[in-house]
Amino acid sequence: MTIPLALIFEDDPKQKIVFERALQLAGFATEAVMDGLQARSRISGTPPALILLDIHLPYISGLEIMELIRADSRWAEIPVIVATADIFHARELEGQVQVLVKPVGVDQLRQIASRLRPADSAKENTES
Amino acid sequence: MQFQYTPYIVPLLAASLVCGAVAVYAWLHRFTDRDLAFTIVFTALSILAWTVGYALELAGADLDTKYIWGVFQYFGIAFVPVGWFIFSIRYSAPARDLSRRFIFLTVLIPSITLVLALTTKWHTLIWTEYHISQQGNFSALEISHGTWFWVHWIYSYILLLIGTILLVRSLFRKQGLYRRQIIALIIAVLAPWIGNILYISGSSPIPYLDLTPFAFTITVAMLAWGIFGFRLIDLAPIARDIVVDEMGDGLLVLDARNRIVDINPAAQRMIGTSASQVIGRPTAEVFKAWPELLERYRHVQEVQDEITIGEGEEQRHFELRLAPLTNRRGRRIGQIITARDVSAQKQLQERLKHQNEYLSILHQTTLDLLNRRSVDELLQSIVEHASSLLDAPQVAMGLIEGDSLVVRAVTNNQPYRPGDRISRGRAPLSWKAYDTGEPVVMEDYATWSNRDNIYDTDPPHAVADLPIMLGKECIGMLSMGRTTPKYPFSQEQIETGISYARLAALVLDNANLYDSALKEIEERKQAEEALRLAETRYREIYESVEDVIYETDYHGILTSISPSVQTYTGSRPEELVGKPVSELFVNPNDYAALDSEVTIKGGLRDYEISIKGKNGEELIGSFNAHVLFDQQGQPVGTRGIARDITRLKRVQEALALSRDQALEASRLKSQLLANVSHELRTPLGSVLGFSELLKYEAYGALSDQQKGAIEEVIDSTNYLADLINDLLDQAKLEANAVTLNHAPFSPREFLDQVTEQMDVLANNKHLQLTAAVSADVPELLYGDVHRLRQILVNLVGNAIKFTKTGKVDICLLRLDAEKWAMQVADTGPGIPVEAQSYIFEPFRQVDGSVARQHQGTGLGLSIVQQLTELMNGKITLESEIDKGSVFTVILPIRTPLEG
């Protein structure tokens, strides 16, 4: 069966690696988008099972990307984890989405992502 | 003419003498009763003519002589019955005035008779034939009478009979005559008849002699004697009719058994009955309407007393006299009661008394006024006087003030008190009197359905509201009340009251005039004193102030300026006065701006202008100025006060600058910190991430030593991340840049989230983490949920961090109606008492070793406390060494409106 896809919007390549590994540990396939323009074109494509979103992105901020996601009926219901180094943004978003303040621990992200994984795929994952 | 003596003339002459004497006697008493006296004189003279004529007829020696005197007798014969008749009328009906016409008609026939008698020789109507008849020595004319004689004869007897009836009747009717008087009158009445009877029957004691003149002599003598001798006039019918029937006094005569035997018309009127209804009836029956009188005088025989009957307008006063009626032997045979209606007299007396009282009150009120008593005392005295003047115990006096009647003075039993304001809607009678300007009188206020319930306990009966009129204006009200039932105000009393109210108005007007005059004098004095003081003060201020006080005329030319100006400009006042004030300004155009501002607004405050200072320096003056007006209200100039605010201004500017700089610095610092933290966190993310990947052996297996080292890296990274957060918060709190975003939240969900977040940490240390919300915590609270989470996460984090074994309990509580709390209890090492006071300070922890051991930033509790205080809450700590600590954050329960 297909492994659920986690879409990562993160411009920092090192952080991207950490996120990819953490999400893979949580049982996701990963795809990374490195800047805002790419992100916009990606949103017209196949929706993922989970989105990890950085706020500080080149060209288009994470907050705008979030609006795009919310505006698209296919994407609107996808769980979003926001990871940001900006504590003030983090506080503003808290309660609306799952917010993680950087530095984000692998273990922390893995646990949260595991909970957000679709139920059927979680089952598959445990079987494998 | 020949005469011869005959003894028959002796009694006739005697009778003549008697008649003459009676005439003289009656004439002398003519002042007692003129008419009666004249009648008696007339009758007596008539009889005298008769008797003298008769005597001379008898004495006449020849026929001619006898004839002459026979005819002469008609002077008497014709008129005696007339005299008798008129006398009897006058005696029996004294009030009756006999008309001349009546008397003329009465004497007409006798006069004809006399004329015919004197001329009978020629026509024989009286005597047809006569001759001398000689019987012994009695020689008289024997006469055959003619036709007219019988006319005369019948007429005479009719008069005699009528007169007799009248007299007898009056004798029966009248009482109180002495027995001898009665006898005299009876003799007088009977004598002519007896004489006639004797003469006609021929049984005269003196043969042949006509006894009629004798009889009349007796009659007239008896009448004269009876009337004048016994003073019949006073007691006789005349007196009785005039005095008793016509008198105003009531007269009642009772017999021995208290039956009414006589009652005069006045008494009939008083009792309201007629004589026929009461004569013969007992007093007990007649007077049954006045039982108290009957009782009072039941056994009283003789008394003089004053009694009052009836009430109000009907009230009458009587002077009552009871006197016993006794016979000559002193035995009581009855009682005479006289009652004189003295009501009018009494009323006059009362009126006089009131007049006197009124005058005395007038006098007293005038004196009160002259004594310069206060208006309130004057009002009180007016009320007291009105009360006694109109016999009304309940009096209130109010004066009109605006739309209300304000009670100013009252008698003690008045329920209204001075100071009460009576608006329209209450006391309608008073307002009616006010509106009409006329007194309003009511006979029984107590039974009036609309009466003021303030009078419920003791309502007055008769009431009168008298407007106090000053000219045509009603300035107040005198409200009078009587507490005695059925005692209405009389018209006269109301009129007195009106006059009195008018007087009161004048007195008040005078008093007010006097008071206001006094007040005016006093005020003027005070004003002068105040003016003097103000001037002194102003002068002192003017001379000594550091500020510059100045005045200009309408054109802006200085008319005065205080000496202080020299301090700032170096110019003395006398050098400046007369010059335009604008010369003081750095920019002369500033004056135009200031002047227009003053003119338009009438004044200005804190208006800043640059002033030319000493040595060319520039000063800043703050001006307060206003327009000056003359007495006609025309603007004549400006007065102002200027303060040198140069130094103040500079300090202010410096302060403003440093404040702006500080604000900017603080903003920059926050920004810098935010940026720094962002830039710091990004690499930290990689450090933490790769360290953890290493730890999870994502890049190959690690030795235990390597694992230990990587744990240290992770710990340090987490510490750095926490430190950055805390530093950032602390910086924001210090810059007062933290604002709370209040929103409704569910405390239970809030606690779940925190517990979930902290569970990982607790699990890692094998600590039990419990969470509870007490039932009385509301479903929804209002607050900044992120900051609350920050507080709770901090406290729970600390508790987990410092607790080695055991548990951490989180609890949300409701303390009271207005407070809730977040409580975190641990089973950690506890905090020493001495440390409890400083652990909330920044960078302070219980002791260095613990801090190092646990890598706390030392800012957590400080931030928690500052955030708590920002939320108007407070934080408490209970702790015991080796047992644990309990942190409680107490917060107000807010509502969305408090925002």
CSV table of N, CA, C and O in Angstrom, one decimal, chain B residues 424-498:
chain,number,residue,atom,x,y,z
B,424,ARG,N,-48.9,72.0,43.7
B,424,ARG,CA,-50.2,71.9,43.2
B,424,ARG,C,-50.5,70.4,43.3
B,424,ARG,O,-49.7,69.6,43.0
B,425,GLY,N,-51.8,70.1,43.5
B,425,GLY,CA,-52.1,68.6,43.7
B,425,GLY,C,-52.4,68.3,45.1
B,425,GLY,O,-53.2,67.5,45.5
B,426,ARG,N,-51.7,69.0,46.0
B,426,ARG,CA,-52.0,68.9,47.4
B,426,ARG,C,-52.6,70.2,47.8
B,426,ARG,O,-52.5,71.2,47.1
B,427,ALA,N,-53.4,70.2,48.9
B,427,ALA,CA,-54.0,71.3,49.5
B,427,ALA,C,-54.8,72.1,48.4
B,427,ALA,O,-54.5,73.3,48.1
B,428,PRO,N,-55.8,71.5,47.8
B,428,PRO,CA,-56.5,72.1,46.7
B,428,PRO,C,-57.3,73.4,47.1
B,428,PRO,O,-57.4,74.3,46.3
B,429,LEU,N,-57.7,73.4,48.4
B,429,LEU,CA,-58.4,74.6,48.8
B,429,LEU,C,-57.5,75.8,48.8
B,429,LEU,O,-57.9,76.9,48.4
B,430,SER,N,-56.3,75.6,49.3
B,430,SER,CA,-55.3,76.7,49.3
B,430,SER,C,-55.0,77.2,47.9
B,430,SER,O,-55.0,78.4,47.6
B,431,TRP,N,-54.9,76.2,47.0
B,431,TRP,CA,-54.6,76.6,45.6
B,431,TRP,C,-55.7,77.3,45.0
B,431,TRP,O,-55.6,78.2,44.1
B,432,LYS,N,-57.0,76.9,45.4
B,432,LYS,CA,-58.1,77.6,44.8
B,432,LYS,C,-58.1,79.0,45.3
B,432,LYS,O,-58.4,79.9,44.5
B,433,ALA,N,-57.8,79.2,46.6
B,433,ALA,CA,-57.8,80.5,47.1
B,433,ALA,C,-56.7,81.3,46.4
B,433,ALA,O,-56.9,82.5,46.1
B,434,TYR,N,-55.6,80.7,46.1
B,434,TYR,CA,-54.5,81.4,45.4
B,434,TYR,C,-54.9,81.8,44.0
B,434,TYR,O,-54.7,82.9,43.6
B,435,ASP,N,-55.6,80.9,43.3
B,435,ASP,CA,-56.0,81.2,42.0
B,435,ASP,C,-57.0,82.3,41.9
B,435,ASP,O,-57.0,83.1,41.0
B,436,THR,N,-58.0,82.2,42.8
B,436,THR,CA,-59.1,83.2,42.7
B,436,THR,C,-58.8,84.5,43.5
B,436,THR,O,-59.4,85.5,43.2
B,437,GLY,N,-57.9,84.4,44.4
B,437,GLY,CA,-57.6,85.6,45.2
B,437,GLY,C,-58.7,85.8,46.2
B,437,GLY,O,-58.8,86.9,46.9
B,438,GLU,N,-59.6,84.9,46.4
B,438,GLU,CA,-60.7,85.0,47.3
B,438,GLU,C,-60.6,83.9,48.4
B,438,GLU,O,-60.0,82.9,48.2
B,439,PRO,N,-61.1,84.2,49.6
B,439,PRO,CA,-61.1,83.2,50.6
B,439,PRO,C,-61.9,82.0,50.2
B,439,PRO,O,-62.9,82.1,49.6
B,440,VAL,N,-61.4,80.8,50.6
B,440,VAL,CA,-62.2,79.6,50.4
B,440,VAL,C,-62.5,79.0,51.8
B,440,VAL,O,-61.7,78.8,52.6
B,441,VAL,N,-63.8,78.8,52.0
B,441,VAL,CA,-64.3,78.5,53.3
B,441,VAL,C,-65.1,77.1,53.2
B,441,VAL,O,-65.8,76.9,52.2
B,442,MET,N,-64.9,76.3,54.1
B,442,MET,CA,-65.5,75.0,54.1
B,442,MET,C,-66.1,74.7,55.5
B,442,MET,O,-65.4,74.9,56.5
B,443,GLU,N,-67.3,74.2,55.6
B,443,GLU,CA,-67.9,74.1,56.9
B,443,GLU,C,-67.4,72.9,57.6
B,443,GLU,O,-67.3,72.9,58.9
B,444,ASP,N,-67.3,71.8,56.9
B,444,ASP,CA,-66.7,70.6,57.6
B,444,ASP,C,-65.7,69.9,56.8
B,444,ASP,O,-66.1,69.0,56.0
B,445,TYR,N,-64.5,70.3,56.9
B,445,TYR,CA,-63.4,69.7,56.2
B,445,TYR,C,-63.2,68.2,56.6
B,445,TYR,O,-62.8,67.4,55.7
B,446,ALA,N,-63.5,67.9,57.8
B,446,ALA,CA,-63.3,66.5,58.3
B,446,ALA,C,-64.1,65.5,57.5
B,446,ALA,O,-63.6,64.3,57.3
B,447,THR,N,-65.2,65.8,57.0
B,447,THR,CA,-66.0,64.9,56.2
B,447,THR,C,-65.8,65.0,54.7
B,447,THR,O,-66.5,64.3,53.9
B,448,TRP,N,-64.9,65.9,54.3
B,448,TRP,CA,-64.6,66.1,52.9
B,448,TRP,C,-63.8,64.9,52.3
B,448,TRP,O,-62.8,64.6,52.9
B,449,SER,N,-64.3,64.4,51.2
B,449,SER,CA,-63.6,63.2,50.7
B,449,SER,C,-62.2,63.5,50.2
B,449,SER,O,-61.3,62.6,50.2
B,450,ASN,N,-62.0,64.7,49.7
B,450,ASN,CA,-60.7,65.0,49.1
B,450,ASN,C,-59.6,65.6,50.1
B,450,ASN,O,-58.6,66.1,49.7
B,451,ARG,N,-60.0,65.4,51.4
B,451,ARG,CA,-59.1,66.1,52.3
B,451,ARG,C,-57.7,65.5,52.3
B,451,ARG,O,-57.5,64.3,52.0
B,452,ASP,N,-56.7,66.3,52.7
B,452,ASP,CA,-55.3,65.9,52.8
B,452,ASP,C,-55.2,64.9,53.9
B,452,ASP,O,-55.6,65.1,55.0
B,453,ASN,N,-54.6,63.7,53.5
B,453,ASN,CA,-54.5,62.7,54.6
B,453,ASN,C,-53.5,63.0,55.7
B,453,ASN,O,-53.4,62.3,56.7
B,454,ILE,N,-52.8,64.1,55.6
B,454,ILE,CA,-51.9,64.5,56.7
B,454,ILE,C,-52.8,64.9,57.9
B,454,ILE,O,-52.3,64.9,59.0
B,455,TYR,N,-54.1,65.2,57.6
B,455,TYR,CA,-54.9,65.6,58.7
B,455,TYR,C,-55.8,64.5,59.3
B,455,TYR,O,-56.7,64.7,60.0
B,456,ASP,N,-55.4,63.3,58.8
B,456,ASP,CA,-56.3,62.1,59.2
B,456,ASP,C,-56.4,61.9,60.7
B,456,ASP,O,-57.5,61.6,61.2
B,457,THR,N,-55.4,62.2,61.5
B,457,THR,CA,-55.5,61.9,62.9
B,457,THR,C,-56.4,62.8,63.6
B,457,THR,O,-57.1,62.5,64.5
B,458,ASP,N,-56.3,64.1,63.3
B,458,ASP,CA,-57.1,65.1,64.0
B,458,ASP,C,-57.6,66.1,63.0
B,458,ASP,O,-57.2,67.2,62.9
B,459,PRO,N,-58.6,65.7,62.1
B,459,PRO,CA,-59.0,66.6,61.0
B,459,PRO,C,-59.8,67.8,61.6
B,459,PRO,O,-60.6,67.7,62.5
B,460,PRO,N,-59.5,69.0,61.0
B,460,PRO,CA,-60.2,70.2,61.5
B,460,PRO,C,-61.6,70.2,60.9
B,460,PRO,O,-61.9,69.4,59.9
B,461,HIS,N,-62.6,70.9,61.5
B,461,HIS,CA,-63.9,71.0,60.9
B,461,HIS,C,-64.1,72.2,60.0
B,461,HIS,O,-63.8,72.0,58.8
B,462,ALA,N,-64.4,73.3,60.6
B,462,ALA,CA,-64.6,74.5,59.7
B,462,ALA,C,-63.1,74.9,59.3
B,462,ALA,O,-62.3,75.0,60.2
B,463,VAL,N,-62.9,75.1,58.0
B,463,VAL,CA,-61.6,75.6,57.6
B,463,VAL,C,-61.8,76.8,56.7
B,463,VAL,O,-62.9,77.0,56.1
B,464,ALA,N,-60.8,77.7,56.7
B,464,ALA,CA,-60.9,78.8,55.8
B,464,ALA,C,-59.5,79.1,55.3
B,464,ALA,O,-58.5,79.1,56.1
B,465,ASP,N,-59.3,79.2,54.0
B,465,ASP,CA,-58.0,79.6,53.4
B,465,ASP,C,-58.1,81.0,52.9
B,465,ASP,O,-58.9,81.4,52.0
B,466,LEU,N,-57.3,81.8,53.6
B,466,LEU,CA,-57.3,83.3,53.3
B,466,LEU,C,-56.1,83.6,52.5
B,466,LEU,O,-55.0,83.5,53.0
B,467,PRO,N,-56.3,84.1,51.2
B,467,PRO,CA,-55.1,84.5,50.5
B,467,PRO,C,-54.5,85.7,51.1
B,467,PRO,O,-55.2,86.6,51.5
B,468,ILE,N,-53.2,85.8,51.1
B,468,ILE,CA,-52.5,87.0,51.6
B,468,ILE,C,-52.2,87.8,50.3
B,468,ILE,O,-51.3,87.4,49.5
B,469,MET,N,-52.9,88.8,50.2
B,469,MET,CA,-52.9,89.6,48.9
B,469,MET,C,-52.0,90.8,49.1
B,469,MET,O,-52.3,91.6,50.0
B,470,LEU,N,-51.0,91.0,48.3
B,470,LEU,CA,-50.3,92.2,48.3
B,470,LEU,C,-50.7,92.9,47.0
B,470,LEU,O,-50.2,92.5,45.9
B,471,GLY,N,-51.5,93.9,47.1
B,471,GLY,CA,-52.1,94.5,45.9
B,471,GLY,C,-52.9,93.4,45.2
B,471,GLY,O,-53.8,92.8,45.8
B,472,LYS,N,-52.7,93.1,43.9
B,472,LYS,CA,-53.4,92.1,43.2
B,472,LYS,C,-52.7,90.7,43.2
B,472,LYS,O,-53.2,89.8,42.6
B,473,GLU,N,-51.6,90.7,43.9
B,473,GLU,CA,-50.8,89.5,43.8
B,473,GLU,C,-50.9,88.7,45.1
B,473,GLU,O,-50.9,89.3,46.2
B,474,CYS,N,-51.1,87.4,45.0
B,474,CYS,CA,-51.2,86.6,46.1
B,474,CYS,C,-49.8,86.1,46.5
B,474,CYS,O,-49.2,85.4,45.7
B,475,ILE,N,-49.4,86.5,47.7
B,475,ILE,CA,-48.0,86.1,48.1
B,475,ILE,C,-48.0,85.0,49.0
B,475,ILE,O,-46.9,84.5,49.4
B,476,GLY,N,-49.1,84.5,49.5
B,476,GLY,CA,-49.1,83.4,50.5
B,476,GLY,C,-50.5,83.1,50.9
B,476,GLY,O,-51.5,83.5,50.3
B,477,MET,N,-50.6,82.3,52.0
B,477,MET,CA,-51.9,81.7,52.4
B,477,MET,C,-51.9,81.6,53.9
B,477,MET,O,-50.9,81.2,54.5
B,478,LEU,N,-53.0,82.0,54.4
B,478,LEU,CA,-53.3,81.7,55.9
B,478,LEU,C,-54.4,80.7,55.9
B,478,LEU,O,-55.5,80.9,55.4
B,479,SER,N,-54.0,79.5,56.4
B,479,SER,CA,-55.0,78.4,56.4
B,479,SER,C,-55.4,78.2,57.8
B,479,SER,O,-54.6,77.9,58.7
B,480,MET,N,-56.7,78.4,58.1
B,480,MET,CA,-57.3,78.4,59.4
B,480,MET,C,-58.1,77.1,59.6
B,480,MET,O,-58.9,76.8,58.7
B,481,GLY,N,-58.0,76.5,60.7
B,481,GLY,CA,-58.9,75.3,61.0
B,481,GLY,C,-59.4,75.4,62.4
B,481,GLY,O,-58.8,75.8,63.3
B,482,ARG,N,-60.7,74.9,62.5
B,482,ARG,CA,-61.3,74.9,63.8
B,482,ARG,C,-61.5,73.4,64.2
B,482,ARG,O,-62.0,72.6,63.3
B,483,THR,N,-61.1,73.0,65.4
B,483,THR,CA,-61.2,71.6,65.8
B,483,THR,C,-62.6,71.3,66.4
B,483,THR,O,-62.9,70.2,66.6
B,484,THR,N,-63.3,72.4,66.7
B,484,THR,CA,-64.6,72.2,67.3
B,484,THR,C,-65.7,71.9,66.2
B,484,THR,O,-65.7,72.7,65.3
B,485,PRO,N,-66.4,70.8,66.3
B,485,PRO,CA,-67.4,70.6,65.3
B,485,PRO,C,-68.5,71.6,65.3
B,485,PRO,O,-68.8,72.2,66.3
B,486,LYS,N,-69.2,71.8,64.2
B,486,LYS,CA,-70.3,72.7,64.0
B,486,LYS,C,-70.1,74.1,64.5
B,486,LYS,O,-70.8,74.7,65.3
B,487,TYR,N,-68.9,74.6,64.2
B,487,TYR,CA,-68.6,76.0,64.6
B,487,TYR,C,-68.0,76.7,63.3
B,487,TYR,O,-66.8,76.8,63.2
B,488,PRO,N,-68.9,77.0,62.4
B,488,PRO,CA,-68.4,77.6,61.1
B,488,PRO,C,-67.9,79.0,61.3
B,488,PRO,O,-68.2,79.7,62.3
B,489,PHE,N,-67.1,79.4,60.4
B,489,PHE,CA,-66.7,80.8,60.3
B,489,PHE,C,-67.8,81.7,59.9
B,489,PHE,O,-68.5,81.4,58.9
B,490,SER,N,-68.0,82.8,60.6
B,490,SER,CA,-69.1,83.7,60.2
B,490,SER,C,-68.5,84.6,59.1
B,490,SER,O,-67.3,84.8,59.0
B,491,GLN,N,-69.4,85.2,58.4
B,491,GLN,CA,-69.0,86.2,57.3
B,491,GLN,C,-68.2,87.3,57.9
B,491,GLN,O,-67.2,87.6,57.3
B,492,GLU,N,-68.6,87.7,59.1
B,492,GLU,CA,-67.8,88.8,59.7
B,492,GLU,C,-66.4,88.4,60.0
B,492,GLU,O,-65.4,89.2,59.8
B,493,GLN,N,-66.3,87.1,60.5
B,493,GLN,CA,-64.9,86.7,60.8
B,493,GLN,C,-64.1,86.5,59.6
B,493,GLN,O,-62.9,86.9,59.6
B,494,ILE,N,-64.7,86.1,58.5
B,494,ILE,CA,-63.9,85.9,57.3
B,494,ILE,C,-63.5,87.3,56.8
B,494,ILE,O,-62.3,87.5,56.4
B,495,GLU,N,-64.4,88.3,57.0
B,495,GLU,CA,-64.0,89.6,56.5
B,495,GLU,C,-62.8,90.2,57.4
B,495,GLU,O,-61.9,90.8,56.9
B,496,THR,N,-62.9,89.9,58.7
B,496,THR,CA,-61.8,90.3,59.6
B,496,THR,C,-60.5,89.6,59.1
B,496,THR,O,-59.5,90.2,59.1
B,497,GLY,N,-60.7,88.3,58.8
B,497,GLY,CA,-59.5,87.5,58.3
B,497,GLY,C,-58.9,88.1,57.1
B,497,GLY,O,-57.7,88.2,57.0
B,498,ILE,N,-59.8,88.5,56.2
B,498,ILE,CA,-59.3,89.1,54.9
B,498,ILE,C,-58.5,90.4,55.2
B,498,ILE,O,-57.4,90.6,54.7
